[in-house]
Amino acid sequence: MNSLCSVAVLLSCLVLLFLGKESLSHPLSAPLKLKQPLSFCQFNGSVCCNSHEDLKLQKQFKAVNVSGSCSSLLKSLLCSKCDPFAAELFRAESESRQVPVLCNSTVSSHKSTQSLAGIDFCTRFWSECQNLSVTNTPFASQSGDGGNSTLYEIWKSRNDFCKIFGGSSDESSVCFNGQAVSFDISKATSPSPSGICLEKLANGSFLNMEPHPDGSNRVFLSDQAGMVYLATVPSQGSREVLTIDETNLFLDLTEEVHFDAELGLLGIAFHPDFSRNGRFFVSFNCDRVKWPECSGKCACNSDVDCDPSKLDSDDGATPCQYHSVISEFFTNGTYVKPVEVRRIFTMGLPFTSHHGGQILFGPKDGYLYFMMGDGGSKGDPHNFAQNKGSLLGKIMRLDVNNVPDAKAMSQFQLWGNYTIPKDNPFTQDKNMLPEIWAMGVRNPWRCSFDSERPSYFLCADVGEDKYEEVDMITKGGNYGWHYYEGPLPFTSSKTSKNSTKITNPILPVMWYKHSDVNQKEGSASITGGYFYRSSTDPCLYGTYLFADLYAGVIWGGAETPLGSGNFTSSHILLQCTSDSPISCSSDTDSSSSSSSSSSSSSSPALGFIFSFGQDNNKDIYLLASSGLYRIVRPSRCNFHCSLENGTSLVPSRQPDRSPPSPSSSQRLHNSITQSDRINGKMAMEVCLWRWVNWLLDNPVCSGLLKMELMVNLKQMEMDDVNLKTVQLSSSGSLNG
Ligand SMILES: *[C@@H]1O[C@H](CO)[C@@H](O)[C@H](O)[C@H]1NC(C)=O
Ligand SMILES: *[C@@H]1O[C@H](CO)[C@@H](O)[C@H](O)[C@H]1NC(C)=O
Ligand SMILES: *[C@@H]1O[C@H](CO)[C@@H](O)[C@H](O)[C@H]1NC(C)=O
Ligand SMILES: *[C@@H]1O[C@H](CO)[C@@H](O)[C@H](O)[C@H]1NC(C)=O
Ligand SMILES: *[C@@H]1O[C@H](CO)[C@@H](O)[C@H](O)[C@H]1NC(C)=O
Ligand SMILES: *[C@@H]1O[C@H](CO)[C@@H](O)[C@H](O)[C@H]1NC(C)=O
Ligand SMILES: *[C@@H]1O[C@H](CO)[C@@H](O)[C@H](O)[C@H]1NC(C)=O
Ligand SMILES: *[C@@H]1O[C@H](CO)[C@@H](O)[C@H](O)[C@H]1NC(C)=O
Ligand SMILES: *[C@@H]1O[C@H](CO)[C@@H](O)[C@H](O)[C@H]1NC(C)=O
Ligand SMILES: *[C@@H]1O[C@H](CO)[C@@H](O)[C@H](O)[C@H]1NC(C)=O
Ligand SMILES: *[C@@H]1O[C@H](CO)[C@@H](O)[C@H](O)[C@H]1NC(C)=O
């Protein structure tokens, strides 16, 4: 259950969970960015205590009745519970503790912590606090008698005391030296990837790749002509090719699909419960002239001041001859007869281009997101993308679990058999069609949710003249087309003068100029990808990958600080490993391969990069005109990534539908360790994740927490979407 890994969900859960739950032994709350510092525990920035917990610590401190030099040491010890890295401090070798690990050595072997060395805090604590009575202190629980004995009476010597409470900072834990833990950002920053190493697994050219929802090592692949295949992915390093059983197709829609430049089978999506209900969805284009069932309302209609009879014919097609369709299918085995169970959506297209077509299920809300471009032509002449009464130039969000009744059909004038999620933005903006989730896009070509932070919904939007962009899609967001292209205002002679200019769109989080990849105007087209979340190349972990269709180049976008929406992107070198199951070079010159065995990689001849794919291990694939490529371990192309054989920082994920278990909590822990290394920055998330890990590993709390998490998850999902949306859209406008 990946949604459980969402920081945001956990945040909401925890906030809810710990309101009024004073019975837990540890002060717990979501980490807070304080408006004013705590009055007792003096911490700056993010802390894991609120003022209430601060007060409790103050009371505890008073109850101990300590004076003299030990007093400030004891205070710092109590306050360490508010340290943003508290959960890290209060555990050693995955054991949770009542007293943080007290630094007992003057050298730190932890690469990324700073200012920990130089103080043997344990010895200092012993010498100044040995007469401290353990009552009311965190030492009480380990004293055995719980009476008024002093540290000295119980442990007798510094050595015995520090054997129990001491320790040093190493790769697996940090120790407490009396001050807030801080990480040395320069040392903690991950080595950025020196390159992406690919292997070629198939010759075929595909537009979509979706992992089988049953978690097996199988994927669905679809091509533009209308075929859907089920294929088995070979394990990494096996040197086997992807096996597609071409004689046993999964689905053949070539009869129904109209296949041409930008038209074809454009999207496939499997119901989150596919393994049980066999429901899946296909988005494609059809031709009214060739297929009678290809008919629906025309997107150019009087509601949007558009007269189809006045549109120019485009590519020989009459307006609304071609349609965008989402159809539902069902399977109980491997082969599907192409029999539609239900027509979900049908819309006639004014022109032959810019109609997105991707569909995907929201990982948290379970709704179907449908990407739709502005409908074509130059400069969106009818201003569809900014027209809230048009579905062109929009990201839609549909509920396909409930079939509408006649009343809903007519109330909302639906375009098919879906219902409207109750919290779609139209509830706040009555002018908006109820299907709309976000607006102002030109031709969204490949969107994805970050599998670890589902509120990060990134869409690449294809530009027209100068810029290609990546947008962070939020509820009700307006991304500016056609008044903006990339980060700058856009003007076109063909654009209608009648519409109100928008002045404050949400600007893209990343973009590139056409001239960055090609000197010719209009000669670039972005292909959106994924946040890399696989363990295969730890140096790519957390990086958002995207490409240009024509230029054969890949960018990596890194967010600093984590959670800020501030992304910087840069080119990443692409190579293909020499032991690729299928050779990556365009010429199949086999004689040279033996002589060139010393070079371990070469530039792959990719052709067009149509799309990206992801499998159940979160490995990322390039879907190019020349074939299907997988990102493999960097060393296979002689790229150096120091984390590559590390202590499994991001363990490979086996499909896991169960609630957090010790192993998945370990996974949470590990993945955040990795990403804070990458970001070199302690963020609110980090603090929270550590708390959660601490909790899950704490035998007393974990059962309770797990139950609460599960119970609250469903309810939290909705609240969380709203919460995060507010957060992100405000950071979006800050960028602008
Ligand atoms: C907190 O910040 C203030 C002002 O930036 C500084 O004077 C103070 O020393 C800081 N306190 C700690 C505990 O870092
Ligand atoms: C606190 O300690 C002082 C001396 O160390 C003692 O006189 C006083 O009675 C103590 N107070 C309490 C409430 O125990
Ligand atoms: C602890 O108590 C002993 C005996 O009462 C005394 O000799 C010693 O100085 C005290 N140590 C500290 C650090 O106060
Ligand atoms: C600790 O000492 C105080 C005062 O001497 C006494 O009232 C209390 O009962 C003692 N507590 C224990 C657990 O022995
Ligand atoms: C520090 O603590 C660790 C763990 O308790 C122990 O193994 C080590 O010997 C201690 N080192 C010193 C110098 O006391
Ligand atoms: C892919 O194409 C290459 C070159 O045309 C050919 O040698 C190879 O056998 C093909 N591999 C597969 C799995 O189809
Ligand atoms: C699959 O569904 C078809 C049609 O409903 C039915 O005839 C067939 O027996 C089913 N197969 C399995 C394995 O359930
Ligand atoms: C709803 O689905 C049914 C069954 O596939 C189909 O006959 C009907 O046309 C659909 N309605 C719309 C508006 O697409
Ligand atoms: C301009 O827009 C308004 C309102 O949308 C509409 O009433 C008017 O007819 C439009 N004018 C032209 C020339 O299209
Ligand atoms: C955004 O990221 C860049 C590159 O990492 C960094 O230099 C800059 O300070 C960041 N800006 C903000 C507002 O955090
Ligand atoms: C990781 O292991 C592989 C295979 O054992 C090796 O080729 C590679 O050089 C190693 N990478 C690093 C960074 O140590």
PDB file of N, CA and C and ligand atoms in Angstrom, residues 104-105 158 162-164 166-168, ligand 5:
ATOM      1  N   ASN A 104      30.049   9.032  23.481  1.00  0.00           N
ATOM      2  CA  ASN A 104      31.085   8.652  24.440  1.00  0.00           C
ATOM      3  C   ASN A 104      32.471   8.685  23.818  1.00  0.00           C
ATOM      4  N   SER A 105      32.548   9.294  22.649  1.00  0.00           N
ATOM      5  CA  SER A 105      33.867   9.316  22.025  1.00  0.00           C
ATOM      6  C   SER A 105      34.046  10.661  21.345  1.00  0.00           C
ATOM      7  N   ARG A 158      31.884   5.251  35.620  1.00  0.00           N
ATOM      8  CA  ARG A 158      31.697   5.851  34.306  1.00  0.00           C
ATOM      9  C   ARG A 158      31.632   4.773  33.231  1.00  0.00           C
ATOM     10  N   CYS A 162      28.556   4.355  30.818  1.00  0.00           N
ATOM     11  CA  CYS A 162      28.669   4.649  29.387  1.00  0.00           C
ATOM     12  C   CYS A 162      28.568   3.398  28.516  1.00  0.00           C
ATOM     13  N   LYS A 163      28.765   2.251  29.144  1.00  0.00           N
ATOM     14  CA  LYS A 163      28.575   1.035  28.363  1.00  0.00           C
ATOM     15  C   LYS A 163      27.087   0.895  28.012  1.00  0.00           C
ATOM     16  N   ILE A 164      26.247   1.344  28.969  1.00  0.00           N
ATOM     17  CA  ILE A 164      24.807   1.220  28.742  1.00  0.00           C
ATOM     18  C   ILE A 164      24.240   2.386  27.940  1.00  0.00           C
ATOM     19  N   GLY A 166      26.115   5.014  26.460  1.00  0.00           N
ATOM     20  CA  GLY A 166      26.991   5.705  25.520  1.00  0.00           C
ATOM     21  C   GLY A 166      26.968   5.078  24.136  1.00  0.00           C
ATOM     22  N   GLY A 167      27.661   5.726  23.258  1.00  0.00           N
ATOM     23  CA  GLY A 167      27.790   5.229  21.894  1.00  0.00           C
ATOM     24  C   GLY A 167      28.312   6.344  21.028  1.00  0.00           C
ATOM     25  N   SER A 168      28.684   6.001  19.822  1.00  0.00           N
ATOM     26  CA  SER A 168      29.206   7.048  18.943  1.00  0.00           C
ATOM     27  C   SER A 168      28.335   7.132  17.693  1.00  0.00           C
TER      28      SER A 168
HETATM   29  C1  LIG B   5      30.989   3.848  23.766  1.00  0.00           C
HETATM   30  O1  LIG B   5      29.773   3.093  23.799  1.00  0.00           O
HETATM   31  C2  LIG B   5      29.808   1.894  23.043  1.00  0.00           C
HETATM   32  C3  LIG B   5      28.431   1.324  23.068  1.00  0.00           C
HETATM   33  O2  LIG B   5      27.963   1.247  24.366  1.00  0.00           O
HETATM   34  C4  LIG B   5      30.874   0.965  23.608  1.00  0.00           C
HETATM   35  O3  LIG B   5      30.889  -0.210  22.839  1.00  0.00           O
HETATM   36  C5  LIG B   5      32.198   1.664  23.553  1.00  0.00           C
HETATM   37  O4  LIG B   5      33.158   0.867  24.136  1.00  0.00           O
HETATM   38  C6  LIG B   5      32.148   2.993  24.275  1.00  0.00           C
HETATM   39  N1  LIG B   5      33.364   3.711  24.063  1.00  0.00           N
HETATM   40  C7  LIG B   5      33.993   4.352  25.057  1.00  0.00           C
HETATM   41  C8  LIG B   5      35.245   5.066  24.698  1.00  0.00           C
HETATM   42  O5  LIG B   5      33.534   4.362  26.175  1.00  0.00           O
END
